[in-house]
Coordinates of C-alpha atoms in Angstrom, one line a residue:
X27 CA -1.2 12.9 -7.7
X28 CA -0.4 9.2 -7.4
X29 CA -0.2 7.4 -4.1
X30 CA 3.7 7.3 -4.5
X31 CA 3.7 11.1 -5.1
X32 CA 1.6 11.6 -2.0
X33 CA 3.9 9.4 0.1
X34 CA 7.0 11.3 -1.1
X35 CA 5.2 14.6 -0.2
X36 CA 4.4 13.2 3.3
X37 CA 8.1 12.2 3.7
X38 CA 9.3 15.7 2.8
X39 CA 6.9 17.2 5.4
X40 CA 8.1 14.6 7.9
X41 CA 11.7 15.5 7.4
X42 CA 10.8 19.2 7.6
X43 CA 9.1 18.6 11.0
X44 CA 11.5 16.2 12.5
X45 CA 14.8 16.7 10.7
X46 CA 17.3 13.9 10.3
X47 CA 18.2 11.7 13.3
X48 CA 21.3 9.5 13.4
X49 CA 20.5 6.2 15.1
X50 CA 22.6 3.1 15.6
X51 CA 22.0 0.3 13.2
X52 CA 21.7 -2.3 15.9
X53 CA 18.3 -2.4 17.5
X54 CA 18.4 -1.1 21.1
X55 CA 16.3 -3.9 22.5
X56 CA 18.2 -6.6 20.6
X57 CA 14.7 -7.7 19.4
X58 CA 13.4 -9.0 16.1
X59 CA 9.7 -9.4 15.6
X60 CA 8.4 -11.8 12.9
X61 CA 4.9 -10.9 12.0
X62 CA 2.3 -10.6 9.3
X63 CA 2.3 -7.9 6.6
X64 CA -1.3 -7.0 7.5
X65 CA -1.7 -3.2 7.4
X66 CA -4.0 -3.2 10.5
X67 CA -1.0 -4.2 12.7
X68 CA 0.5 -1.1 14.3
X69 CA 3.2 -2.9 16.3
X70 CA 5.1 0.2 17.2
X71 CA 2.0 1.6 18.8
X72 CA 0.6 -1.7 20.2
X73 CA 4.0 -2.8 21.8
X74 CA 5.2 0.7 22.7
X75 CA 8.2 0.5 20.4
X76 CA 10.2 3.4 19.2
X77 CA 12.3 3.8 16.1
X78 CA 15.6 2.0 16.4
X79 CA 14.4 -0.4 19.1
X80 CA 13.5 -3.6 17.0
X81 CA 13.6 -5.2 13.6
X82 CA 10.2 -5.9 12.2
X83 CA 10.2 -8.8 9.7
X84 CA 6.9 -9.0 7.9
X85 CA 5.4 -11.3 5.3
X86 CA 2.0 -12.7 4.6
X87 CA 1.1 -14.7 7.7
X88 CA 4.3 -14.1 9.5
X89 CA 5.8 -17.3 8.2
X90 CA 9.2 -18.6 9.1
X91 CA 10.0 -18.7 5.4
X92 CA 13.5 -19.0 3.9
X93 CA 13.6 -15.3 3.5
X94 CA 12.3 -14.6 7.1
X95 CA 15.0 -17.0 8.4
X96 CA 17.6 -15.2 6.2
X97 CA 16.5 -11.8 7.8
X98 CA 16.7 -13.3 11.3
X99 CA 20.1 -14.7 10.6
X100 CA 21.4 -11.3 9.5
X101 CA 19.6 -9.5 12.3
X102 CA 21.3 -11.8 14.9
X103 CA 24.7 -12.4 13.3
X104 CA 25.4 -8.8 12.1
X105 CA 23.2 -6.6 14.2
X106 CA 23.0 -8.3 17.7
X107 CA 19.4 -9.3 18.1
X108 CA 19.0 -12.0 20.7
X109 CA 15.2 -12.2 21.2
X110 CA 12.7 -13.2 18.5
X111 CA 9.1 -12.4 19.0
X112 CA 6.6 -14.2 16.7
X113 CA 3.2 -12.4 16.5
X114 CA 0.4 -13.8 14.4
X115 CA -3.1 -12.3 14.5
X116 CA -6.7 -13.0 14.4
X117 CA -8.8 -12.3 11.3
X118 CA -5.8 -12.9 9.1
X119 CA -6.7 -13.3 5.5
X120 CA -4.9 -16.7 5.5
X121 CA -7.3 -18.0 8.1
X122 CA -10.1 -18.1 5.6
X123 CA -8.4 -20.5 3.1
X124 CA -7.3 -24.1 2.9
X125 CA -3.7 -24.4 1.7
X126 CA -4.6 -26.8 -1.2
X127 CA -7.5 -24.7 -2.3
X128 CA -5.5 -21.5 -2.3
X129 CA -2.6 -23.2 -4.2
X130 CA -5.1 -24.6 -6.7
X131 CA -6.5 -21.1 -7.3
X132 CA -3.1 -19.7 -7.9
X133 CA -2.3 -22.5 -10.3
X134 CA -5.5 -22.0 -12.2
X135 CA -4.8 -18.2 -12.5
X136 CA -1.1 -18.3 -13.3
X137 CA -0.8 -21.7 -15.0
X138 CA 1.7 -22.9 -12.5
X139 CA 1.5 -24.1 -8.9
X140 CA 3.5 -22.1 -6.4
X141 CA 6.7 -23.9 -5.3
X142 CA 6.4 -22.6 -1.7
X143 CA 3.9 -22.9 1.1
X144 CA 1.3 -20.1 1.0
X145 CA 0.6 -20.3 4.7
X146 CA -3.1 -20.9 5.1
X147 CA -4.1 -21.9 8.6
X148 CA -7.1 -22.2 10.9
X149 CA -5.8 -21.8 14.5
X150 CA -3.7 -18.7 15.2
X151 CA -2.1 -20.2 18.4
X152 CA -1.2 -23.4 16.7
X153 CA 0.3 -21.5 13.8
X154 CA 2.5 -19.5 16.3
X155 CA 3.6 -22.8 17.8
X156 CA 4.4 -24.2 14.4
X157 CA 6.4 -21.1 13.5
X158 CA 8.4 -21.3 16.7
X159 CA 9.2 -25.0 16.0
X160 CA 10.3 -24.1 12.5
X161 CA 12.6 -21.4 13.9
X162 CA 13.9 -23.8 16.6
X163 CA 14.8 -26.4 13.9
X164 CA 16.7 -23.9 11.9
X165 CA 20.5 -23.9 12.4
X166 CA 20.5 -20.2 11.5
X167 CA 18.3 -18.9 14.3
X168 CA 19.8 -18.7 17.8
X169 CA 17.6 -16.8 20.2
X170 CA 15.1 -16.8 23.0
X171 CA 11.9 -17.0 21.1
X172 CA 8.5 -15.8 22.3
X173 CA 5.2 -16.5 20.6
X174 CA 2.2 -14.3 20.9
X175 CA -1.2 -13.7 19.2
X176 CA -2.6 -10.3 18.5
X177 CA -6.3 -9.6 18.3
X178 CA -7.2 -7.2 15.4
X179 CA -10.5 -6.6 17.2
X180 CA -9.1 -5.4 20.5
X181 CA -5.4 -4.7 19.6
X182 CA -4.5 -6.8 22.6
X183 CA -1.5 -9.1 22.5
X184 CA -1.5 -12.3 24.4
X185 CA 1.7 -14.0 25.4
X186 CA 1.8 -17.6 24.2
X187 CA 4.6 -20.2 24.2
X188 CA 8.1 -19.1 25.2
X189 CA 11.2 -21.2 24.6
X190 CA 14.9 -20.6 25.0
X191 CA 16.4 -22.0 21.8
X192 CA 19.9 -20.7 22.4
X193 CA 22.3 -23.0 20.6
X194 CA 25.9 -23.5 21.6

């Protein structure tokens, strides 16, 4: 049985146990969380979130990429989120590389340099601040933004910089 077949079987068992629940499309807490795709981050458990309470927007490093900004725009404009929480974490795979070295390796392997930032960084708190500034500069994000760092060793989240970037 393939991994996909196992996941589909797990889903069938989940539906059998829990049934189908209708939930509103708008997140109840009016919250969107921009974070890393790292599989060690259980944000529902660590933050005490339940289904239907928040949008989780995940990518490698939790970057405020064009696609993340697109997701935040739609989350806010169509689905009523008003708070954006940025969570980056310790021991991220991107902490172990230099941006240029990583891009060079990709170029060597694929024969073309990536046209986008890969997101390597050294300081998780500085990277959270940089992400908040990128969101602040975007005309498409209009929210109270909160930065935090998450320790993969202790699963503790530490509140960092907060800013109210509500735009007229």
